[in-house]
mmCIF file of C-alpha atoms in Angstrom:
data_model
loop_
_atom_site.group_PDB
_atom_site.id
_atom_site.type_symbol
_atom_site.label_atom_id
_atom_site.label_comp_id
_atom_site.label_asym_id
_atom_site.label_seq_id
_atom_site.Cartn_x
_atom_site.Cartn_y
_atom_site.Cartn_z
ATOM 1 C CA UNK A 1 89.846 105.746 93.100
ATOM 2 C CA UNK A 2 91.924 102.537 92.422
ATOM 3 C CA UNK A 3 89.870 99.355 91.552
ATOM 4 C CA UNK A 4 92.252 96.324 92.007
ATOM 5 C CA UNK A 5 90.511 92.969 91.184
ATOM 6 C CA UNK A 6 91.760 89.537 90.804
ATOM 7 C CA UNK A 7 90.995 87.058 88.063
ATOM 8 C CA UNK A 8 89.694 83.843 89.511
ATOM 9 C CA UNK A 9 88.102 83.339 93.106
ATOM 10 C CA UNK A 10 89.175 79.839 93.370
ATOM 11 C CA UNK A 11 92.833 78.391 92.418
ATOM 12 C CA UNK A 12 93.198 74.445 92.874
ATOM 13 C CA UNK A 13 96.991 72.902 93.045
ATOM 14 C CA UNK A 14 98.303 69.868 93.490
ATOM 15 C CA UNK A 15 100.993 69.883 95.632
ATOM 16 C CA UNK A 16 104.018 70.147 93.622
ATOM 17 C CA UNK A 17 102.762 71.890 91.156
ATOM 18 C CA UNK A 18 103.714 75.994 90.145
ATOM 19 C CA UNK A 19 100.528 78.178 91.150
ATOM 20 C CA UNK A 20 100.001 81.628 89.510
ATOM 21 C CA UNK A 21 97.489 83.859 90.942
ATOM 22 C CA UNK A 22 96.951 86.766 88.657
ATOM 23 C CA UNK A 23 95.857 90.440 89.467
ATOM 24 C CA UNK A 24 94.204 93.745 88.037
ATOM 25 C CA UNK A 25 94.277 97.054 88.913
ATOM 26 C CA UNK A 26 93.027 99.993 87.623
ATOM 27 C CA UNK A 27 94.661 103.165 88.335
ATOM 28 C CA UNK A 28 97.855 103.526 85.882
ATOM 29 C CA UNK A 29 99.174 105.833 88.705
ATOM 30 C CA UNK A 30 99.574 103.217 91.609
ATOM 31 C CA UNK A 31 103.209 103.042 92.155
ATOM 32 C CA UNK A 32 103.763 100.146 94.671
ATOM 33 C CA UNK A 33 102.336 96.621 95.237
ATOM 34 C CA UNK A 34 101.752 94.129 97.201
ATOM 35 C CA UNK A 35 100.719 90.841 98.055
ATOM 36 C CA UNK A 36 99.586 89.387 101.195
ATOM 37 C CA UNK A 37 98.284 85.701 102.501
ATOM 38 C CA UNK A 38 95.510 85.400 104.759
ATOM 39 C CA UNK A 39 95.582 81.975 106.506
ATOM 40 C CA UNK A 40 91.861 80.715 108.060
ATOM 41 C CA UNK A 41 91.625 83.055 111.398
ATOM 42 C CA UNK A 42 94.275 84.767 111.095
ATOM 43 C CA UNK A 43 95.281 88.538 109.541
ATOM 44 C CA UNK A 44 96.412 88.931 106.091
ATOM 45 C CA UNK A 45 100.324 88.411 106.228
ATOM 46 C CA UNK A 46 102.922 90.590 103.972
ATOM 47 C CA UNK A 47 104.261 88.242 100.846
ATOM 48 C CA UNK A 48 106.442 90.080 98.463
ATOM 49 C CA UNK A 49 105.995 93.523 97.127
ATOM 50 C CA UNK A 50 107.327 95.245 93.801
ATOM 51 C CA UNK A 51 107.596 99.189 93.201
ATOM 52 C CA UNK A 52 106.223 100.643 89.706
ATOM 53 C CA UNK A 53 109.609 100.688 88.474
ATOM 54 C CA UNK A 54 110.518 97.219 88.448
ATOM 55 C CA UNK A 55 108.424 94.523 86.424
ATOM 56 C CA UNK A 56 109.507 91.337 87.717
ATOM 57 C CA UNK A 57 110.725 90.181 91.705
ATOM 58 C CA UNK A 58 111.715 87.398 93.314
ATOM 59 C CA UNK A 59 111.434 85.738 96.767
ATOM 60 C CA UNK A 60 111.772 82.886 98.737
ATOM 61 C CA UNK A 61 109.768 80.188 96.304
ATOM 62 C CA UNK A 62 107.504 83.233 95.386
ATOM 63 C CA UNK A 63 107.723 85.735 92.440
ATOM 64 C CA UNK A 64 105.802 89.156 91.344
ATOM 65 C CA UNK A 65 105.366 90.365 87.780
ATOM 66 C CA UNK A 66 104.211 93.472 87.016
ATOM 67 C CA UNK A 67 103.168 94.216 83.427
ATOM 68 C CA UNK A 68 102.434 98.132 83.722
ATOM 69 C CA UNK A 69 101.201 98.412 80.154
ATOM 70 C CA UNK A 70 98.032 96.480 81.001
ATOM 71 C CA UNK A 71 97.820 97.078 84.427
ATOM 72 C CA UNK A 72 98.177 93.381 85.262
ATOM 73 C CA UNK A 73 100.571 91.822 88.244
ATOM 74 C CA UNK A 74 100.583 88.392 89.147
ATOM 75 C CA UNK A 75 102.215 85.922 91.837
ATOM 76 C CA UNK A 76 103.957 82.435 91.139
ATOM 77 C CA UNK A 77 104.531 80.501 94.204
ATOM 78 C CA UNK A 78 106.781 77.476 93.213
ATOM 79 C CA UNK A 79 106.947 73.997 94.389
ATOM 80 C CA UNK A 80 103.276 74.678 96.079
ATOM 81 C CA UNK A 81 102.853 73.117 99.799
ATOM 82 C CA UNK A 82 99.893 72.171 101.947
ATOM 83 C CA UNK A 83 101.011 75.117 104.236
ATOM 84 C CA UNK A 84 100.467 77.533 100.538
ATOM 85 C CA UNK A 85 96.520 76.807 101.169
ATOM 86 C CA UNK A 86 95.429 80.392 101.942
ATOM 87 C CA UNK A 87 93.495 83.376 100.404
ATOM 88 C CA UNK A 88 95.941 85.594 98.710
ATOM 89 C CA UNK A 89 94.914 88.973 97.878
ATOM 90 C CA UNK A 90 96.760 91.798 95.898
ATOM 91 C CA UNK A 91 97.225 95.481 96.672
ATOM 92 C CA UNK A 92 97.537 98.710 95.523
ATOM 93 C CA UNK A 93 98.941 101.699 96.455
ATOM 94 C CA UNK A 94 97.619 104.899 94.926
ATOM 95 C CA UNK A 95 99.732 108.151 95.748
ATOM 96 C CA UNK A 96 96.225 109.957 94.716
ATOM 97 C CA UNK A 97 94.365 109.364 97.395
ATOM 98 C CA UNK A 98 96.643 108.162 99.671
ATOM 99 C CA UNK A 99 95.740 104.552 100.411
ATOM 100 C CA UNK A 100 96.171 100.619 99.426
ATOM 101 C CA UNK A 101 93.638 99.154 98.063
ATOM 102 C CA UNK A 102 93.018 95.312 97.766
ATOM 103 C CA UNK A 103 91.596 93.079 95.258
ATOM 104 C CA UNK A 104 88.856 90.740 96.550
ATOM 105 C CA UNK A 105 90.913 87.994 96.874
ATOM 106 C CA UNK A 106 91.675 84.248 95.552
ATOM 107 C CA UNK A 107 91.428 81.483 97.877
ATOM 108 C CA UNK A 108 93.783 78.588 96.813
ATOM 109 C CA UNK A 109 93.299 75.059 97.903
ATOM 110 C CA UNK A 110 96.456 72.460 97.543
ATOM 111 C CA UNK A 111 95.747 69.064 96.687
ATOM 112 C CA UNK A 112 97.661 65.942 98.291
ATOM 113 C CA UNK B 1 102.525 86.530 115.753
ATOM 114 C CA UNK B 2 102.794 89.961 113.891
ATOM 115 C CA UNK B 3 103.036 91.563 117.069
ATOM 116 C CA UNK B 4 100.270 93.519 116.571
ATOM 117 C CA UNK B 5 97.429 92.644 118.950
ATOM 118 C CA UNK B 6 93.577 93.736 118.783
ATOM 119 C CA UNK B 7 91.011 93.312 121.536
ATOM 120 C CA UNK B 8 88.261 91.962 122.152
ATOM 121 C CA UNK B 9 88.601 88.877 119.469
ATOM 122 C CA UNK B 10 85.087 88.589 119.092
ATOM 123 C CA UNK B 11 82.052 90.800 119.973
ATOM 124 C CA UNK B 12 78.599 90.088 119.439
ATOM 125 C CA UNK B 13 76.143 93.610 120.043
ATOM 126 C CA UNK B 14 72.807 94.632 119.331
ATOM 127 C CA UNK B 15 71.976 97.426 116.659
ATOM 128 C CA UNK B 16 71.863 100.829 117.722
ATOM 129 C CA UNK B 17 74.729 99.938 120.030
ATOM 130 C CA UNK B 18 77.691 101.426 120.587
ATOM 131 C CA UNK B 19 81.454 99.233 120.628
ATOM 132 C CA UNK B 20 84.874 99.706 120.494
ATOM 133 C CA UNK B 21 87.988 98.202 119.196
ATOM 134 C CA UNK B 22 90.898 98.236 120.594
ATOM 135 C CA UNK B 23 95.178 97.903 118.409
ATOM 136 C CA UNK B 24 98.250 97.740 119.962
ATOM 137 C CA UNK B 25 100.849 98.356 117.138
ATOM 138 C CA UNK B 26 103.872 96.520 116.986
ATOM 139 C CA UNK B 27 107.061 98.463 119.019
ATOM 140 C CA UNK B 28 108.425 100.963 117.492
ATOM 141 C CA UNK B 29 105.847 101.541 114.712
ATOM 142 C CA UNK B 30 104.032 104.611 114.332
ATOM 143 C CA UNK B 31 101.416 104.210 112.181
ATOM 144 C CA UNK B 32 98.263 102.397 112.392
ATOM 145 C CA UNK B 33 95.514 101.472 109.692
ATOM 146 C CA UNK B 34 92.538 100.116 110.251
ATOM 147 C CA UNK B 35 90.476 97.549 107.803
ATOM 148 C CA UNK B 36 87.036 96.402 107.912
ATOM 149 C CA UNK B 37 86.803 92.589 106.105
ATOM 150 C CA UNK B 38 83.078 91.437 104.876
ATOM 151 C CA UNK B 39 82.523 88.813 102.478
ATOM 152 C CA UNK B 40 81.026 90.506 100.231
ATOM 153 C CA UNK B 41 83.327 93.704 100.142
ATOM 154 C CA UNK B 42 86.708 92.004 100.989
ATOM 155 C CA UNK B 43 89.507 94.210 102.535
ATOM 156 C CA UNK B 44 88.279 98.085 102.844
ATOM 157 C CA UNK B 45 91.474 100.529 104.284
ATOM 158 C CA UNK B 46 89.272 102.691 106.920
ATOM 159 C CA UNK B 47 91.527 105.314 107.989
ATOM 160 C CA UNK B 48 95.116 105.914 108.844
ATOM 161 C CA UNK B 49 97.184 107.421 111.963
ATOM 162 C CA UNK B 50 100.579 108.565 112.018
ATOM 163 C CA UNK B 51 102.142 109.603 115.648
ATOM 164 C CA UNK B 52 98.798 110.557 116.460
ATOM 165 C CA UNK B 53 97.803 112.200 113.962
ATOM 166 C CA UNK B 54 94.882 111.197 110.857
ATOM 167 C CA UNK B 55 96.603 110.403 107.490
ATOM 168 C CA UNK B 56 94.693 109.127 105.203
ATOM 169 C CA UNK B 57 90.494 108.272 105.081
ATOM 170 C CA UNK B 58 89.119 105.612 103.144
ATOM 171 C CA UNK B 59 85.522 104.353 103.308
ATOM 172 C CA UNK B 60 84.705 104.696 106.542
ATOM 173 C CA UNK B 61 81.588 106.279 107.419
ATOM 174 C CA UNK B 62 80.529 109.404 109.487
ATOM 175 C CA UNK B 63 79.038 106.460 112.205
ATOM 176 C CA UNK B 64 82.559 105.311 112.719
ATOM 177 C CA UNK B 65 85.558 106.930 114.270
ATOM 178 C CA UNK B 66 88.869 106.462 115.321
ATOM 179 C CA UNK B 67 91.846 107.781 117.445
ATOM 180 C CA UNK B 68 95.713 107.177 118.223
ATOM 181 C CA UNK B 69 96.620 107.549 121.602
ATOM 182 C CA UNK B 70 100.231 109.354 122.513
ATOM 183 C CA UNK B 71 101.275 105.602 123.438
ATOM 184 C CA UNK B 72 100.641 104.931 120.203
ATOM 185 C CA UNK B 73 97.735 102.723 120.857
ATOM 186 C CA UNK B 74 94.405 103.106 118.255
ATOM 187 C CA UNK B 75 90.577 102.763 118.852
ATOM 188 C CA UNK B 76 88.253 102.435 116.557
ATOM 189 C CA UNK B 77 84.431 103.087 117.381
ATOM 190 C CA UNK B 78 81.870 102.269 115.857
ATOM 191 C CA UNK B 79 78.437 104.248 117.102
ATOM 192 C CA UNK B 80 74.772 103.106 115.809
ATOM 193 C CA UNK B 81 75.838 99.373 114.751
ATOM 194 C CA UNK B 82 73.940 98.024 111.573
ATOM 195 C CA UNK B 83 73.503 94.354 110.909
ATOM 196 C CA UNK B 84 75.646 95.210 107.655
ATOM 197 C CA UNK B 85 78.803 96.409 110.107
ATOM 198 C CA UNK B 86 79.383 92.815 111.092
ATOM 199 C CA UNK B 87 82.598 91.981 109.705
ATOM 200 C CA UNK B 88 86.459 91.314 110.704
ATOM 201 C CA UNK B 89 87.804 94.217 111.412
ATOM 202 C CA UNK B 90 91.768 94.395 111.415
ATOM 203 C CA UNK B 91 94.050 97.309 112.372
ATOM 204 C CA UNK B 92 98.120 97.038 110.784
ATOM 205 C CA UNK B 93 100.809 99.282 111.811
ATOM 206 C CA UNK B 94 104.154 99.669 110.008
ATOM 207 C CA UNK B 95 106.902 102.310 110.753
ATOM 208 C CA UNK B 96 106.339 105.318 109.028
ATOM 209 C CA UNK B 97 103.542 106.296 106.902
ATOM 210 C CA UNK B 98 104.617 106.010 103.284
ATOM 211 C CA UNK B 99 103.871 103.964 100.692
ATOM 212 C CA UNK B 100 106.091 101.118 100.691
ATOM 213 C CA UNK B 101 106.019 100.562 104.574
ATOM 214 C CA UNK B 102 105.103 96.816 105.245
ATOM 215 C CA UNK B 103 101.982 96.566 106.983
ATOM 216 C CA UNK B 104 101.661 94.160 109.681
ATOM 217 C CA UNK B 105 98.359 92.827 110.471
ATOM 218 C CA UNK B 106 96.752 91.734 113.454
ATOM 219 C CA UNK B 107 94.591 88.960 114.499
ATOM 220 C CA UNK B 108 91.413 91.031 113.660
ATOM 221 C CA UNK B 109 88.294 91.526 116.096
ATOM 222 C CA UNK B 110 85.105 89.753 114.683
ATOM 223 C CA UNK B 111 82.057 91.579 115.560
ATOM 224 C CA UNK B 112 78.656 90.227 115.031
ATOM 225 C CA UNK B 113 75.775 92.563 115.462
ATOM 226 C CA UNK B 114 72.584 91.366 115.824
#
């Protein structure tokens, strides 16, 4: 099965600042992924997603790497803001078995 | 608001009891996916429904079950509660059932078993 895990637990930023949150994954045949914030209470929420195919995407004030050869994606979130203060966790889908599979997630904490 | 909605937002049960969770998926979407959230297991994909039908299993065990109504609604129940199945548990629906269908989560139902 796919075993997606993420560098660092905890990511401190001062507001302002670029924050990269960087993710592994195991299985060389997952072919989509994504990334998704979870906000205190509330359900994880859809960020930006890249397919296999593509190794770099961008969205509003966020943007997705994805280095294939080592099996490494990671997520810049520009200009970070009080409101960026979340958990953010990465996933993988694996057309193996069928499912998406997240990483265990990084909680980031914006500084004033 | 994802406009995906699970009841009951919290539930607090005994073990050996018996509970279930209730997802309404968003309009129009036909696939739900349920999650169970611990802290020390993160996000775990459950199972998977499509129009009804089961898609795709993950870790869920033979205690737990779930269903997708033909309104498209989803249950998930959980029979024989541990104090290790307290957790968040969220159901997502998207529109189809492939791969690079956005998942949209709900609010989660929080169950405490004691």
């Amino acid at each position: 099965g796919e075993s997606v895990g993420l560098h660092l637990p905890t990511l401190s930023v001062q507001e302002g600042d670029n924050s990269i949150i960087n993710c592994a994954y195991s299985n060389s045949a997952s072919d989509y992924f994504i990334w998704y914030k979870q906000e205190s209470g509330k359900g994880p929420q859809f960020i930006i997603d890249i397919r296999s195919n593509m190794d770099k995407r961008q969205g509003q004030r966020v943007t997705v790497l994805l280095n294939k050869t080592v099996k490494h994606l990671s997520l810049q979130i520009a200009a970070t803001q009080p409101g960026d203060s979340a958990v953010y966790f990465c996933a993988a889908w694996s057309f193996n078995d069928y499912k998406l599979s997240f990483g265990a997630g990084t909680t980031v904490t914006v500084r004033a | 608001d994802s406009g995906v909605t699970q009841t009951p937002k919290h539930l607090i049960t005994a073990t050996g009891q018996r509970v279930t969770l209730r997802c309404s998926p968003r309009s129009g979407d036909l696939s739900v996916y349920w999650y169970q959230q611990s802290l020390d297991q993160g996000l775990q994909f459950l199972i998977q429904y499509y129009n009804g039908e089961e898609r795709a299993k993950g870790n869920i065990l033979e205690r737990f079950s779930a269903q997708q109504f033909p309104d498209l609604h989803s249950e998930l129940n959980l029979s024989s509660l541990e104090l290790g199945d307290s957790a968040l548990y969220f159901c997502a629906s998207s529109v189809a059932s492939g791969a690079e269908e956005t998942q949209y989560f709900g609010p989660g139902t929080r169950l405490l078993v004691l």
